[in-house]
CSV table of C-alpha atoms in Angstrom, one decimal:
chain,number,residue,atom,x,y,z
A,1,MET,CA,13.1,15.7,0.7
A,2,SER,CA,14.7,12.3,0.5
A,3,THR,CA,16.3,10.9,-2.6
A,4,ARG,CA,13.8,8.0,-2.7
A,5,ILE,CA,10.9,10.5,-2.8
A,6,GLU,CA,12.6,12.7,-5.4
A,7,ASN,CA,13.3,9.7,-7.6
A,8,ALA,CA,9.8,8.4,-7.3
A,9,LEU,CA,8.4,11.9,-8.1
A,10,ILE,CA,10.6,12.1,-11.2
A,11,VAL,CA,9.4,8.7,-12.4
A,12,LEU,CA,5.7,9.3,-11.6
A,13,THR,CA,5.5,12.8,-13.1
A,14,GLY,CA,8.0,12.3,-15.9
A,15,GLY,CA,5.3,11.6,-18.5
A,16,GLY,CA,3.5,14.9,-17.7
A,17,GLY,CA,0.7,13.0,-16.0
A,18,HIS,CA,-1.1,13.9,-12.8
A,19,ALA,CA,0.3,15.7,-9.9
A,20,VAL,CA,1.7,13.4,-7.2
A,21,ALA,CA,1.9,14.2,-3.5
A,22,PRO,CA,5.2,13.5,-1.9
A,23,HIS,CA,3.7,11.2,0.7
A,24,VAL,CA,2.0,9.2,-2.0
A,25,ALA,CA,5.3,9.0,-4.0
A,26,ALA,CA,7.1,7.7,-0.8
A,27,ARG,CA,4.5,5.1,-0.2
A,28,LEU,CA,4.5,3.8,-3.8
A,29,ALA,CA,8.3,3.9,-3.9
A,30,ARG,CA,8.5,1.8,-0.7
A,31,PHE,CA,5.9,-0.6,-2.0
A,32,THR,CA,7.6,-1.1,-5.4
A,33,ALA,CA,11.1,-1.3,-3.9
A,34,ASP,CA,12.0,1.7,-6.1
A,35,ASP,CA,11.4,-0.2,-9.4
A,36,PRO,CA,10.6,2.5,-12.0
A,37,ALA,CA,8.6,0.1,-14.2
A,38,ALA,CA,6.5,-1.1,-11.2
A,39,LEU,CA,6.1,2.5,-10.1
A,40,ARG,CA,4.6,3.5,-13.5
A,41,GLN,CA,2.4,0.4,-13.7
A,42,LEU,CA,1.1,1.0,-10.2
A,43,ALA,CA,0.4,4.7,-10.8
A,44,ALA,CA,-1.6,3.7,-13.8
A,45,GLU,CA,-3.9,1.7,-11.5
A,46,LEU,CA,-4.6,4.7,-9.2
A,47,THR,CA,-6.9,7.6,-9.7
A,48,ALA,CA,-5.7,11.2,-10.1
A,49,GLU,CA,-7.2,12.0,-6.6
A,50,GLN,CA,-5.2,9.1,-5.1
A,51,LEU,CA,-2.0,10.2,-6.7
A,52,ALA,CA,-2.6,13.8,-5.6
A,53,GLY,CA,-3.2,12.7,-2.0
A,54,ALA,CA,-6.8,13.8,-2.0
A,55,ALA,CA,-8.2,10.2,-1.8
A,56,MET,CA,-7.1,7.3,0.3
A,57,LEU,CA,-4.9,4.6,-1.2
A,58,GLY,CA,-6.3,1.1,-1.2
A,59,ASP,CA,-5.1,-1.5,1.3
A,60,PRO,CA,-3.6,-3.5,-0.1
A,61,LEU,CA,-2.3,-1.5,-3.0
A,62,PRO,CA,-3.0,-3.0,-6.5
A,63,ILE,CA,-0.5,-5.4,-7.9
A,64,ALA,CA,1.2,-4.3,-11.1
A,65,PRO,CA,2.6,-7.0,-13.4
A,66,ALA,CA,6.2,-6.0,-12.5
A,67,LEU,CA,5.4,-6.5,-8.8
A,68,LEU,CA,3.9,-9.9,-9.4
A,69,ASP,CA,7.0,-10.9,-11.3
A,70,ALA,CA,9.2,-9.7,-8.4
A,71,VAL,CA,7.2,-11.5,-5.7
A,72,ARG,CA,6.4,-14.8,-7.6
A,73,PRO,CA,9.7,-16.5,-6.9
A,74,SER,CA,9.2,-16.1,-3.1
A,75,LEU,CA,6.0,-18.0,-3.4
A,76,ASP,CA,7.3,-20.9,-5.4
A,77,GLY,CA,6.9,-24.2,-3.6
A,78,LEU,CA,3.8,-23.2,-1.6
A,79,ASP,CA,1.5,-26.2,-0.9
A,80,ALA,CA,-2.2,-26.0,-0.3
A,81,ALA,CA,-1.8,-25.4,3.5
A,82,GLY,CA,0.7,-22.6,2.8
A,83,ARG,CA,-1.5,-20.9,0.3
A,84,ARG,CA,-4.5,-21.1,2.7
A,85,MET,CA,-2.4,-19.7,5.5
A,86,LEU,CA,-1.1,-16.8,3.5
A,87,LEU,CA,-4.6,-16.0,2.2
A,88,THR,CA,-5.9,-16.1,5.7
A,89,ALA,CA,-3.1,-13.9,7.0
A,90,ALA,CA,-3.7,-11.4,4.2
A,91,LEU,CA,-7.3,-11.0,5.1
A,92,SER,CA,-7.0,-11.3,8.9
A,93,THR,CA,-7.9,-8.5,11.2
A,94,SER,CA,-5.7,-10.1,13.9
A,95,ASP,CA,-2.0,-10.5,14.0
A,96,ARG,CA,-2.1,-13.4,16.5
A,97,ALA,CA,-0.4,-16.5,15.2
A,98,ASP,CA,-2.8,-18.8,17.2
A,99,VAL,CA,-5.8,-17.1,15.5
A,100,LEU,CA,-4.2,-17.5,12.1
A,101,LEU,CA,-3.6,-21.2,12.7
A,102,ALA,CA,-7.2,-21.8,13.8
A,103,ALA,CA,-8.7,-19.8,10.9
A,104,ALA,CA,-6.5,-21.4,8.3
A,105,VAL,CA,-7.1,-24.9,9.8
A,106,ALA,CA,-3.4,-25.5,9.8
A,107,GLU,CA,-0.8,-27.1,12.1
A,108,ILE,CA,2.0,-25.1,13.6
A,109,ASP,CA,4.4,-26.9,11.2
A,110,ALA,CA,2.8,-25.1,8.3
A,111,LEU,CA,3.8,-21.8,9.9
A,112,LEU,CA,7.3,-22.8,10.9
A,113,ASP,CA,8.5,-25.0,8.0
A,114,GLY,CA,8.7,-24.6,4.2
A,115,VAL,CA,8.0,-21.4,2.3
A,116,VAL,CA,5.6,-19.8,4.8
A,117,PRO,CA,8.3,-18.6,7.3
A,118,THR,CA,10.2,-17.0,4.4
A,119,VAL,CA,7.3,-14.6,3.8
A,120,LEU,CA,5.6,-14.5,7.3
A,121,ALA,CA,7.6,-13.5,10.3
A,122,VAL,CA,6.4,-14.8,13.7
A,123,ASP,CA,7.6,-13.2,16.9
A,124,ASP,CA,6.1,-13.4,20.4
A,125,GLY,CA,3.0,-15.0,19.1
A,126,ARG,CA,2.3,-12.4,16.4
A,127,PHE,CA,2.8,-12.7,12.7
A,128,ALA,CA,3.6,-10.1,10.0
A,129,PHE,CA,4.4,-10.2,6.3
A,130,ARG,CA,8.0,-9.7,5.6
A,131,ASP,CA,7.1,-8.0,2.3
A,132,GLU,CA,3.8,-6.2,1.9
A,133,ARG,CA,3.8,-7.0,-1.8
A,134,VAL,CA,3.3,-10.7,-0.8
A,135,ARG,CA,0.2,-9.7,1.2
A,136,ALA,CA,-1.2,-7.8,-1.8
A,137,VAL,CA,-0.7,-10.8,-4.1
């Protein structure tokens, strides 16, 4: 088992709480960037079945206060068009940049300039969040 998973399991089960499946610990550790406080806060938002791997995790995962604090600086300076674009991207079922622009009623400049390109990567006409925590927020 990797060190990341072992560390996450120690944090998640350290309080004598619920059993945590290794694949769930790995997912939560990746999502929280191995932040112990965020791991504990996120685990508190999940059910015992989700932690044990008996129920699906939500998509996106809940945002714990520590995660919001970690992500907030990357969103500073967003204008209305940028907020609309990120919200549309977070809810989109397509990863096509042209569909995103049309749905967000935005110009290409909004996708390529300012804060948006720091959180959304665009490659070969497709977009993806650089940090899945931003999508959850």
